[in-house]
GROMACS .gro file of C-alpha atoms in nm:
model
  203
    1MET     CA    1   0.261   0.392  -3.169
    2THR     CA    2   0.464   0.425  -3.468
    3VAL     CA    3   0.406   0.747  -3.550
    4GLN     CA    4   0.480   0.824  -3.217
    5LEU     CA    5   0.803   0.663  -3.226
    6SER     CA    6   0.881   0.846  -3.574
    7ASN     CA    7   0.816   1.107  -3.391
    8ALA     CA    8   1.033   1.005  -3.089
    9MET     CA    9   1.296   0.923  -3.395
   10ASN     CA   10   1.298   1.278  -3.526
   11GLN     CA   11   1.334   1.440  -3.179
   12ARG     CA   12   1.644   1.180  -3.096
   13THR     CA   13   1.812   1.353  -3.422
   14SER     CA   14   1.783   1.725  -3.236
   15SER     CA   15   1.793   1.663  -2.852
   16GLU     CA   16   1.968   1.942  -2.804
   17ASN     CA   17   1.659   2.148  -2.918
   18GLN     CA   18   1.418   1.922  -2.725
   19THR     CA   19   1.238   2.076  -2.381
   20PRO     CA   20   1.299   1.839  -2.064
   21HIS     CA   21   0.954   1.692  -2.136
   22GLN     CA   22   0.986   1.592  -2.456
   23TRP     CA   23   1.354   1.465  -2.426
   24LEU     CA   24   1.174   1.229  -2.155
   25ASN     CA   25   0.887   1.163  -2.401
   26THR     CA   26   1.147   1.030  -2.630
   27LEU     CA   27   1.306   0.836  -2.370
   28LEU     CA   28   0.978   0.664  -2.283
   29LEU     CA   29   0.906   0.575  -2.647
   30GLN     CA   30   1.252   0.419  -2.701
   31VAL     CA   31   1.207   0.216  -2.409
   32ALA     CA   32   0.844   0.087  -2.477
   33ALA     CA   33   0.874   0.075  -2.902
   34GLU     CA   34   1.289  -0.081  -2.896
   35ARG     CA   35   1.307  -0.196  -2.500
   36ASP     CA   36   1.645   0.041  -2.525
   37LYS     CA   37   1.785   0.005  -2.162
   38ALA     CA   38   2.037   0.282  -2.236
   39ALA     CA   39   1.715   0.543  -2.245
   40PHE     CA   40   1.508   0.311  -1.922
   41GLN     CA   41   1.850   0.434  -1.750
   42GLN     CA   42   1.824   0.773  -1.826
   43ILE     CA   43   1.501   0.815  -1.698
   44PHE     CA   44   1.536   0.604  -1.386
   45HIS     CA   45   1.869   0.870  -1.323
   46HIS     CA   46   1.600   1.181  -1.400
   47VAL     CA   47   1.313   1.032  -1.156
   48ALA     CA   48   1.483   0.834  -0.924
   49GLY     CA   49   1.523   1.118  -0.662
   50LYS     CA   50   1.201   1.290  -0.679
   51ILE     CA   51   1.095   0.906  -0.619
   52MET     CA   52   1.222   0.853  -0.322
   53SER     CA   53   1.147   1.231  -0.162
   54PHE     CA   54   0.770   1.105  -0.241
   55GLY     CA   55   0.794   0.748  -0.049
   56GLN     CA   56   0.961   0.877   0.186
   57GLN     CA   57   0.723   1.187   0.249
   58ARG     CA   58   0.434   0.918   0.198
   59LEU     CA   59   0.570   0.612   0.331
   60GLY     CA   60   0.774   0.749   0.632
   61SER     CA   61   1.077   0.495   0.579
   62GLN     CA   62   1.364   0.534   0.335
   63GLY     CA   63   1.316   0.069   0.284
   64LEU     CA   64   0.990   0.150   0.147
   65ALA     CA   65   1.079   0.430  -0.018
   66LYS     CA   66   1.339   0.211  -0.201
   67ASP     CA   67   1.099  -0.053  -0.245
   68LEU     CA   68   0.841   0.196  -0.423
   69LEU     CA   69   1.107   0.367  -0.650
   70GLN     CA   70   1.215  -0.029  -0.730
   71GLU     CA   71   0.852  -0.103  -0.777
   72THR     CA   72   0.738   0.182  -1.036
   73MET     CA   73   1.009   0.217  -1.214
   74THR     CA   74   0.965  -0.205  -1.317
   75LEU     CA   75   0.613  -0.113  -1.401
   76VAL     CA   76   0.755   0.152  -1.614
   77TRP     CA   77   0.983  -0.081  -1.771
   78THR     CA   78   0.739  -0.326  -1.848
   79LYS     CA   79   0.442  -0.094  -1.937
   80ALA     CA   80   0.569   0.131  -2.110
   81HIS     CA   81   0.401   0.017  -2.396
   82LEU     CA   82   0.070   0.174  -2.244
   83PHE     CA   83   0.233   0.506  -2.278
   84ASP     CA   84   0.032   0.822  -2.506
   85ALA     CA   85   0.224   1.084  -2.610
   86GLU     CA   86  -0.049   1.243  -2.771
   87LYS     CA   87  -0.253   1.219  -2.470
   88GLY     CA   88  -0.007   1.337  -2.206
   89ASN     CA   89   0.410   1.372  -2.085
   90ALA     CA   90   0.617   1.061  -1.972
   91ILE     CA   91   0.694   1.259  -1.616
   92THR     CA   92   0.342   1.270  -1.533
   93TRP     CA   93   0.239   0.945  -1.695
   94ILE     CA   94   0.561   0.804  -1.505
   95PHE     CA   95   0.448   0.991  -1.166
   96THR     CA   96   0.049   0.841  -1.213
   97VAL     CA   97   0.258   0.524  -1.176
   98MET     CA   98   0.390   0.593  -0.883
   99ARG     CA   99   0.125   0.709  -0.698
  100ASN     CA  100  -0.104   0.401  -0.763
  101GLN     CA  101   0.181   0.170  -0.673
  102CYS     CA  102   0.229   0.400  -0.334
  103PHE     CA  103  -0.159   0.343  -0.253
  104ASP     CA  104  -0.103  -0.062  -0.286
  105MET     CA  105   0.194  -0.006  -0.050
  106LEU     CA  106  -0.002   0.199   0.212
  107ARG     CA  107  -0.299  -0.057   0.138
  108LYS     CA  108  -0.068  -0.324   0.231
  109VAL     CA  109   0.085  -0.114   0.543
  110GLN     CA  110  -0.213  -0.075   0.671
  111HIS     CA  111  -0.370  -0.418   0.643
  112ASN     CA  112  -0.002  -0.602   0.789
  113ARG     CA  113  -0.052  -0.320   1.127
  114GLU     CA  114  -0.413  -0.512   1.137
  115ASP     CA  115  -0.257  -0.839   1.122
  116CYS     CA  116  -0.002  -0.736   1.406
  117LEU     CA  117  -0.210  -0.640   1.601
  118GLY     CA  118  -0.461  -0.947   1.623
  119ASP     CA  119  -0.140  -1.167   1.633
  120ASN     CA  120  -0.072  -0.993   1.989
  121ILE     CA  121  -0.435  -1.001   2.097
  122TRP     CA  122  -0.602  -1.279   2.006
  123PRO     CA  123  -0.408  -1.592   2.060
  124LEU     CA  124  -0.484  -1.503   2.439
  125VAL     CA  125  -0.906  -1.610   2.323
  126ASP     CA  126  -0.818  -1.894   2.100
  127VAL     CA  127  -0.681  -2.029   2.413
  128ALA     CA  128  -0.963  -2.247   2.618
  129PRO     CA  129  -0.973  -2.177   3.001
  130ALA     CA  130  -0.954  -2.505   3.110
  131GLU     CA  131  -0.620  -2.569   2.844
  132ALA     CA  132  -0.408  -2.266   2.992
  133ASP     CA  133  -0.092  -2.343   3.088
  134HIS     CA  134  -0.103  -2.088   3.363
  135ALA     CA  135  -0.341  -1.840   3.570
  136VAL     CA  136  -0.200  -1.567   3.386
  137THR     CA  137  -0.338  -1.646   3.079
  138ARG     CA  138  -0.700  -1.717   3.231
  139GLU     CA  139  -0.664  -1.442   3.386
  140GLN     CA  140  -0.525  -1.232   3.035
  141GLN     CA  141  -0.817  -1.354   2.838
  142SER     CA  142  -1.085  -1.263   3.118
  143LEU     CA  143  -0.961  -0.901   3.054
  144LEU     CA  144  -0.946  -0.870   2.664
  145LEU     CA  145  -1.315  -0.977   2.647
  146SER     CA  146  -1.394  -0.760   2.909
  147HIS     CA  147  -1.250  -0.477   2.720
  148LEU     CA  148  -1.370  -0.613   2.429
  149GLU     CA  149  -1.750  -0.547   2.593
  150LYS     CA  150  -1.662  -0.178   2.673
  151LEU     CA  151  -1.560  -0.087   2.321
  152PRO     CA  152  -1.798   0.109   2.117
  153PRO     CA  153  -2.033  -0.086   1.934
  154LYS     CA  154  -1.976  -0.046   1.615
  155GLN     CA  155  -1.590  -0.140   1.672
  156ARG     CA  156  -1.683  -0.449   1.931
  157GLN     CA  157  -1.944  -0.560   1.623
  158VAL     CA  158  -1.652  -0.552   1.365
  159VAL     CA  159  -1.405  -0.673   1.596
  160GLN     CA  160  -1.626  -0.982   1.692
  161GLY     CA  161  -1.717  -1.071   1.313
  162ILE     CA  162  -1.359  -1.047   1.248
  163TYR     CA  163  -1.213  -1.242   1.545
  164LEU     CA  164  -1.489  -1.421   1.702
  165ARG     CA  165  -1.692  -1.525   1.431
  166GLU     CA  166  -1.397  -1.568   1.151
  167LEU     CA  167  -1.583  -1.358   0.878
  168THR     CA  168  -1.403  -1.193   0.613
  169HIS     CA  169  -1.403  -0.858   0.584
  170GLN     CA  170  -1.614  -0.810   0.281
  171GLN     CA  171  -1.866  -1.066   0.411
  172LEU     CA  172  -1.900  -0.828   0.759
  173ALA     CA  173  -1.961  -0.528   0.533
  174GLU     CA  174  -2.244  -0.701   0.377
  175GLU     CA  175  -2.384  -0.817   0.651
  176LEU     CA  176  -2.348  -0.427   0.772
  177LYS     CA  177  -2.425  -0.299   0.477
  178VAL     CA  178  -2.143  -0.058   0.466
  179PRO     CA  179  -1.802  -0.004   0.252
  180VAL     CA  180  -1.492  -0.229   0.350
  181GLY     CA  181  -1.326   0.096   0.408
  182THR     CA  182  -1.548   0.123   0.700
  183VAL     CA  183  -1.480  -0.206   0.842
  184LYS     CA  184  -1.125  -0.226   0.831
  185SER     CA  185  -1.139   0.173   0.975
  186ARG     CA  186  -1.378   0.058   1.308
  187LEU     CA  187  -1.161  -0.269   1.321
  188ARG     CA  188  -0.850  -0.098   1.385
  189LEU     CA  189  -0.999   0.148   1.593
  190GLY     CA  190  -1.084  -0.103   1.783
  191LEU     CA  191  -0.795  -0.333   1.783
  192GLU     CA  192  -0.582   0.001   1.883
  193LYS     CA  193  -0.789  -0.009   2.222
  194LEU     CA  194  -0.715  -0.333   2.314
  195ARG     CA  195  -0.392  -0.351   2.278
  196SER     CA  196  -0.393   0.011   2.470
  197CYS     CA  197  -0.555  -0.212   2.741
  198MET     CA  198  -0.351  -0.496   2.723
  199GLU     CA  199  -0.013  -0.252   2.751
  200GLN     CA  200  -0.149  -0.091   3.067
  201TYR     CA  201  -0.232  -0.429   3.194
  202ASP     CA  202   0.114  -0.579   3.143
  203ASP     CA  203   0.238  -0.294   3.306
   0.00000   0.00000   0.00000
């Protein structure tokens, strides 16, 4: 890092001769070594538009894109010391941080979506028929279980494992000897089909 900082200092004195990559490298090294807020601000303005564009394309929401920008730049500030100019340039390093953060956000969005689907459906199963306040609740419960039996076997197995047996994704994956991602995929498809069936009933 000392050698990199020395190089950055030399580059700073002749910034007019720097390429854009060298200029950004210098700024990031200043952030790493000196916690230079002015340098960080320049980096932020340079990459913000690109990160927002990437976020809106991948996450489909301006709000989530702003979250991606904030989270990415927070990580750039806190992890700048991990940047090694001898192994790559700053823009590539920053965009790697951005992509990793985007993947994390997509996983959370998918997880929340599955939770929402489940929350919309499974309270019907949690109510015992004798405790239901109205006949329609018992009817919906019976209908839901009927549609559950009609799911493709692998999807039904996962939905039952998660919601009726209350296993975790990991536990069910180990039991079925499949990757956790496969469990989540089957669960999502099964819940979507159940929700579609219940929406048709409500109509």
